[in-house]
Short mmCIF file of C-alpha atoms in Angstrom, two decimals:
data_model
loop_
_atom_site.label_atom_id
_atom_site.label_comp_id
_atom_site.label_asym_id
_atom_site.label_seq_id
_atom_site.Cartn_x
_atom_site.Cartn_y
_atom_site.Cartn_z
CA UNK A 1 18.20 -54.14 -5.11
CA UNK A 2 21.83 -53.57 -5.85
CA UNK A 3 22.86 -55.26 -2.51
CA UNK A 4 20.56 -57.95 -3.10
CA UNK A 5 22.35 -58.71 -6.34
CA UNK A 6 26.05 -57.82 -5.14
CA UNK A 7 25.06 -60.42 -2.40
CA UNK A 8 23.90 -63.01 -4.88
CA UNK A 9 27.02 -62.43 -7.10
CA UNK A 10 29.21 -62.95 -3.88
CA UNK A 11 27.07 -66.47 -3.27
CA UNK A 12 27.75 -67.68 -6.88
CA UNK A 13 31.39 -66.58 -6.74
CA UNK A 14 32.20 -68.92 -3.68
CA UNK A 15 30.22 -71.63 -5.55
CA UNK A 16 32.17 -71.59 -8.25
CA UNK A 17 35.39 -71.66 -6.50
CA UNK A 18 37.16 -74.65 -5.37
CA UNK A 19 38.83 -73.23 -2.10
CA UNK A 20 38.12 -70.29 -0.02
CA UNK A 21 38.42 -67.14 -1.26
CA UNK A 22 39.67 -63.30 0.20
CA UNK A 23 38.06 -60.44 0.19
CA UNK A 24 40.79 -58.79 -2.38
CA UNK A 25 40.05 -62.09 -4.58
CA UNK A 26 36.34 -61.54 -4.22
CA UNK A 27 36.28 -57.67 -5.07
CA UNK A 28 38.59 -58.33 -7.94
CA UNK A 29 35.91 -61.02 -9.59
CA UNK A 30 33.60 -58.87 -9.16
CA UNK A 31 34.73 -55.48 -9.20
CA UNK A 32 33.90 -54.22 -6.12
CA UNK A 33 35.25 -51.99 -4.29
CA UNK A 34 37.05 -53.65 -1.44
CA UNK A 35 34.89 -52.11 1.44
CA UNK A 36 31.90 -52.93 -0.20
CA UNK A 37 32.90 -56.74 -0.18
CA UNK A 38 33.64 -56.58 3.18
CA UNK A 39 30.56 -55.39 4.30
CA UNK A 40 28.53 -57.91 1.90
CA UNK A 41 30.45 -60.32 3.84
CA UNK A 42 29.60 -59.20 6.99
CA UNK A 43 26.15 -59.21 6.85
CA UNK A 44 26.35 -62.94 4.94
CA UNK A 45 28.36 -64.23 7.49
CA UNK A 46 26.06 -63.19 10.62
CA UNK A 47 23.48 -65.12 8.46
CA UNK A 48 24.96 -68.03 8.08
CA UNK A 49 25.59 -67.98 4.08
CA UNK A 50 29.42 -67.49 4.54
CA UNK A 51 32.14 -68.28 7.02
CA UNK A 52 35.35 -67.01 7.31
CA UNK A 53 38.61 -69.08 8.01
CA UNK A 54 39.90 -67.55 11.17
CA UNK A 55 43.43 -68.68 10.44
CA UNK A 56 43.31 -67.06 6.72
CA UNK A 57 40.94 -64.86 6.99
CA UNK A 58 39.27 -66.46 3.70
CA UNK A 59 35.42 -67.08 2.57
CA UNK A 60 33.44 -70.30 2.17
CA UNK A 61 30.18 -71.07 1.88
CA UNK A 62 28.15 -71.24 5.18
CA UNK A 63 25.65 -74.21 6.36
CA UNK A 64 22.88 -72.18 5.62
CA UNK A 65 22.87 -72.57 2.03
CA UNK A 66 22.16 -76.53 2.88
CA UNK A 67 19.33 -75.64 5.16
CA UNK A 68 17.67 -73.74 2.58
CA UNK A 69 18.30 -76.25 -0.01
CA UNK A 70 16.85 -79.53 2.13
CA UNK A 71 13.92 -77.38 3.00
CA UNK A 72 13.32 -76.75 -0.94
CA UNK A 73 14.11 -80.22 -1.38
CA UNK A 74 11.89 -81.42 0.89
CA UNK A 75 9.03 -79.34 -0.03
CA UNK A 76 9.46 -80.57 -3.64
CA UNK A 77 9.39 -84.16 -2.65
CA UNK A 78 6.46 -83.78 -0.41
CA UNK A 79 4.65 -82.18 -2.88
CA UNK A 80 5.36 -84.54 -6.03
CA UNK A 81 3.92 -87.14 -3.52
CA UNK A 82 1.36 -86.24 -2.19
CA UNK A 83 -0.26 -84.79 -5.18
CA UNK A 84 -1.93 -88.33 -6.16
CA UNK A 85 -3.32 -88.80 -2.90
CA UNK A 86 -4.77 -84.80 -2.83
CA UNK A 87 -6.41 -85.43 -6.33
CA UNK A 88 -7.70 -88.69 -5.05
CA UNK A 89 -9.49 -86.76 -2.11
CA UNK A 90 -10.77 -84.24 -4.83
CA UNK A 91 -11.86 -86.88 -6.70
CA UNK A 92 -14.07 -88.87 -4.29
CA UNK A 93 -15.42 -85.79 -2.76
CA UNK A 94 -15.30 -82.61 -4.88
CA UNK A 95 -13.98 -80.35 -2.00
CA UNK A 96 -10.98 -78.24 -2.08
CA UNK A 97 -7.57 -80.17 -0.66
CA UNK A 98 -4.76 -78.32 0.66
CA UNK A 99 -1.13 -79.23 1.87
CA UNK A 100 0.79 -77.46 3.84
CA UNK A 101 4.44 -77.71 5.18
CA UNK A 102 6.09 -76.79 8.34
CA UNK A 103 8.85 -74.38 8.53
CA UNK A 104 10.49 -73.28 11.54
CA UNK A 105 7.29 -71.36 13.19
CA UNK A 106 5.47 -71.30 10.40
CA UNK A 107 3.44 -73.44 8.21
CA UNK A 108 3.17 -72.70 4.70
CA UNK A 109 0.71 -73.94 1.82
CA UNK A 110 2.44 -75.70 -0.93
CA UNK A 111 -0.24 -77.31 -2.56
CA UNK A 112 -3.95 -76.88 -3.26
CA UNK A 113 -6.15 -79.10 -5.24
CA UNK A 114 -9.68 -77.15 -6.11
CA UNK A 115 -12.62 -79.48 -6.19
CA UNK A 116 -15.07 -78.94 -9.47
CA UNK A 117 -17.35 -76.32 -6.74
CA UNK A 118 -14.74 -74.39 -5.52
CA UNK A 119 -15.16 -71.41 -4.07
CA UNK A 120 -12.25 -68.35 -3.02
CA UNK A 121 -10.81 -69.16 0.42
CA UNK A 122 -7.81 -67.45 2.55
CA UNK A 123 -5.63 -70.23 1.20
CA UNK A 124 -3.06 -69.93 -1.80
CA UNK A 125 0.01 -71.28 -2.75
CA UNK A 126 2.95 -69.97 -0.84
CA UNK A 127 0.75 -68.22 1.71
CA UNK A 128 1.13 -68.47 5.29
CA UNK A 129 -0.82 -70.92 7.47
CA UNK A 130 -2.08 -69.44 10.36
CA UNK A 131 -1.70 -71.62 13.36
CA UNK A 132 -4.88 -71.15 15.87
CA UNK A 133 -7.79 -70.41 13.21
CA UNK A 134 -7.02 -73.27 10.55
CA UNK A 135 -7.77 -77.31 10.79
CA UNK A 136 -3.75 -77.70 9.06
CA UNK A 137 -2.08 -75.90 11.83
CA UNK A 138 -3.65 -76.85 14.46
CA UNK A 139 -3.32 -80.27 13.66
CA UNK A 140 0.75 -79.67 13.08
CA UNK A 141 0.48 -78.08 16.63
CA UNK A 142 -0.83 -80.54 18.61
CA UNK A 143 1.93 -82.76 17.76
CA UNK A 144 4.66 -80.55 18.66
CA UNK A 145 7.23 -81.53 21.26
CA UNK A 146 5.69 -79.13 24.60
CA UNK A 147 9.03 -77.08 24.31
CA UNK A 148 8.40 -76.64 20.81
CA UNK A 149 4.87 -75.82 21.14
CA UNK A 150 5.15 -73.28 23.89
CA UNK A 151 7.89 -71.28 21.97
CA UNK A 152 5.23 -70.97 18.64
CA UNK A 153 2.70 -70.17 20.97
CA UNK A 154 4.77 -67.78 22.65
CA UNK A 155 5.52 -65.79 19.32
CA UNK A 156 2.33 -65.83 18.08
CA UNK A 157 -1.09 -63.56 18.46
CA UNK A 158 -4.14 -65.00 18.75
CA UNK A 159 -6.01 -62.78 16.66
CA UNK A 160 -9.78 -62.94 16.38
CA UNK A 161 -11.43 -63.39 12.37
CA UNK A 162 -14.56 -64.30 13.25
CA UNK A 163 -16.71 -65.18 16.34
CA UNK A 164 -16.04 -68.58 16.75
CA UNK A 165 -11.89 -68.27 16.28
CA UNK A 166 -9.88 -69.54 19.46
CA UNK A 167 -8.48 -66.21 21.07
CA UNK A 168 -7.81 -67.65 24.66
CA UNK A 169 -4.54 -69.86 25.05
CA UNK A 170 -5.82 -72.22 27.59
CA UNK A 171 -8.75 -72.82 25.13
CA UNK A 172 -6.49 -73.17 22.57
CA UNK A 173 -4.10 -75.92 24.29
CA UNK A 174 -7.39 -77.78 25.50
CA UNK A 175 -8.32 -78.35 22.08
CA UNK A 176 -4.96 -79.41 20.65
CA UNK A 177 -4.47 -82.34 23.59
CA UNK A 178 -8.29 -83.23 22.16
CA UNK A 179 -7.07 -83.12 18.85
CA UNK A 180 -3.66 -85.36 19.19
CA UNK A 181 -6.10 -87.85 21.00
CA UNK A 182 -8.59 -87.69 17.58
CA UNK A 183 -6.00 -87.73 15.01
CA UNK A 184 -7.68 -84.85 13.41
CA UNK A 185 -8.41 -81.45 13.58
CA UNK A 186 -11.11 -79.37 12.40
CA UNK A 187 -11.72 -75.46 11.01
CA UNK A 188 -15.27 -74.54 12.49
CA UNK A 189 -15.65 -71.07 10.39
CA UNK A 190 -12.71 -69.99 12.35
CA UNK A 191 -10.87 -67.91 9.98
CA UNK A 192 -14.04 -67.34 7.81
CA UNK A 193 -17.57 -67.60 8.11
CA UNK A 194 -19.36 -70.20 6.07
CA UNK A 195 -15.88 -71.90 5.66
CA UNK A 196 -15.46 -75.20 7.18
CA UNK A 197 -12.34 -77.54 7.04
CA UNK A 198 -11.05 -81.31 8.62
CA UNK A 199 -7.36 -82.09 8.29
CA UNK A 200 -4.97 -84.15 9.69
CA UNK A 201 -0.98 -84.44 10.17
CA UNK A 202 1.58 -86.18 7.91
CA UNK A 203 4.31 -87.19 9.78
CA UNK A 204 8.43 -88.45 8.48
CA UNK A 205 10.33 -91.20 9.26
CA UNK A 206 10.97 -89.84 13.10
CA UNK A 207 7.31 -89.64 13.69
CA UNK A 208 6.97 -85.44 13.71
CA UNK A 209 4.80 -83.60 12.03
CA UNK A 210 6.25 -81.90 9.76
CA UNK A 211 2.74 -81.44 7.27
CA UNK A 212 -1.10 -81.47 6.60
CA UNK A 213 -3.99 -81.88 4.62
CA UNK A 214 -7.24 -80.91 4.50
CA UNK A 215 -10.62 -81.10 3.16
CA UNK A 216 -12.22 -77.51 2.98
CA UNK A 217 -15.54 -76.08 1.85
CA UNK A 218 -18.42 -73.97 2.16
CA UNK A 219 -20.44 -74.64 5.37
CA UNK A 220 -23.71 -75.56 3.21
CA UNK A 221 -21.91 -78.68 1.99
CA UNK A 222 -19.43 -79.10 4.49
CA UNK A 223 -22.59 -79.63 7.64
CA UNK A 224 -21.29 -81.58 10.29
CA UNK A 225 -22.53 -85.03 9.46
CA UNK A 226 -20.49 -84.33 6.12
CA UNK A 227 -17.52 -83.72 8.47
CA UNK A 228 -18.12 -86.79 10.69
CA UNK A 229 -17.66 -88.83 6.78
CA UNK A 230 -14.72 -87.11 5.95
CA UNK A 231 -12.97 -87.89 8.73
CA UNK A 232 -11.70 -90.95 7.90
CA UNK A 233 -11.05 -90.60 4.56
CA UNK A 234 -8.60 -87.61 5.53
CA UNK A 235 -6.94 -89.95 8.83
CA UNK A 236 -6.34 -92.39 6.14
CA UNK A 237 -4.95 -90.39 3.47
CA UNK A 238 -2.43 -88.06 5.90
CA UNK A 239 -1.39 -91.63 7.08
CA UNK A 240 -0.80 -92.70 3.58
CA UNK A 241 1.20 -89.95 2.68
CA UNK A 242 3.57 -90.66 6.03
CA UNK A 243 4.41 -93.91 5.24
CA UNK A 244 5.77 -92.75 1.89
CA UNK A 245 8.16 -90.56 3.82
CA UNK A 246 9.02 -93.76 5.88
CA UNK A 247 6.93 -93.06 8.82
CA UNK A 248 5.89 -96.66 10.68
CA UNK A 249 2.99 -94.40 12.59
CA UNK A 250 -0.40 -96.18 12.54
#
């Protein structure tokens, strides 16, 4: 924990300052020993957080800190607006509505709307997405890039949950060309029995999918004529949300 703060203190140090700074200047703000800096450094540069002049030998803020930051931003602005069209969803049709958010290989759920039945699910905020076993990242997947695509399903495992979860990659890349051809995707109890989900992409202003939604619920109310209504509904909506990131998709 003390690195983790050192580290921090480092990162808010170089914020403050208007030019680079050394590693003497550093240790001195901080009172650190010198070695200590240096190693901080180190391990903040081969991140990204830092770089180092090579002429001077002085520290700057690295890109990575913007990275982070447009990803937060982005998150934030998806969220704030989207959150009228989940509610509307909930609204209609008293099922659960979730949103989740690409991130480098992963896809992460940033918003969840609980219809007035709701019942516990894998999902929560700020929990992973897994990508072969739920109706929001499968339908992110199948509009991947092929390069893209290939390296996530290169680095992930396919692991089983239930009997009817996709374990077998040519399986699994069958059903996502079926899916980009349908516009949706759907969750047939395959990370939990009597769970059943439909969701579709949300895409920005280059036309990648970069998000999802879905409509979840218990397989009693969620049969598959239920499904075939929701359908849709969730096309619509995921399409809605697009265009307010600027996407001209129809």
């Amino acid at each position: 924990m003390q690195s983790v703060e050192r580290a921090i203190s480092i990162l808010e140090v170089l914020e403050r300052s208007s030019e680079p700074l050394g590693v003497t200047e550093i240790s001195n703000r901080l009172a650190l020993h010198k070695s200590t800096t240096f190693g901080l450094l180190h391990t903040l540069e081969s991140k990204g957080f830092v770089n180092q002049d090579p002429e001077n030998g002085k520290y700057k803020l690295g890109l990575r800190l913007f990275e982070i930051g447009e990803n937060v931003h982005k998150r934030m602005n998806l969220r704030y607006q989207a959150r009228p069209f989940l509610q509307k969803l909930v609204k209609e049709f008293n099922e659960t509505v979730h949103l989740v958010v690409k991130t480098d290989n992963e896809y992460v759920y940033i918003d969840k709307v609980e219809g007035p039945q709701a019942i516990r699910m894998y999902s929560q905020i700020g929990k992973r997405a897994l990508m072969h076993c739920t109706g929001v990242g499968k339908s992110i997947l199948a509009f991947l890039s092929e390069d893209e695509l290939e390296d996530i399903l290169n680095s992930i495992e396919l692991t089983e949950f239930t009997p009817n979860t996709i374990t077998n990659l040519t399986q699994l890349k069958d059903q996502l060309v079926k899916i980009k051809k349908q516009g949706y995707s759907i969750d047939d109890e395959e990370i939990e029995i009597g769970l059943r989900c439909v969701a579709a992409p949300i895409f920005n202003h280059n036309g990648e999918a970069i998000a999802a939604i879905s409509i979840a619920g218990p397989t009693t109310r969620m049969t598959y004529e239920r499904i075939a209504e929701l359908i849709v509904p969730i096309k619509e909506t995921a399409l809605a949300i697009s265009s307010t990131l600027g996407c001209k998709r129809r």
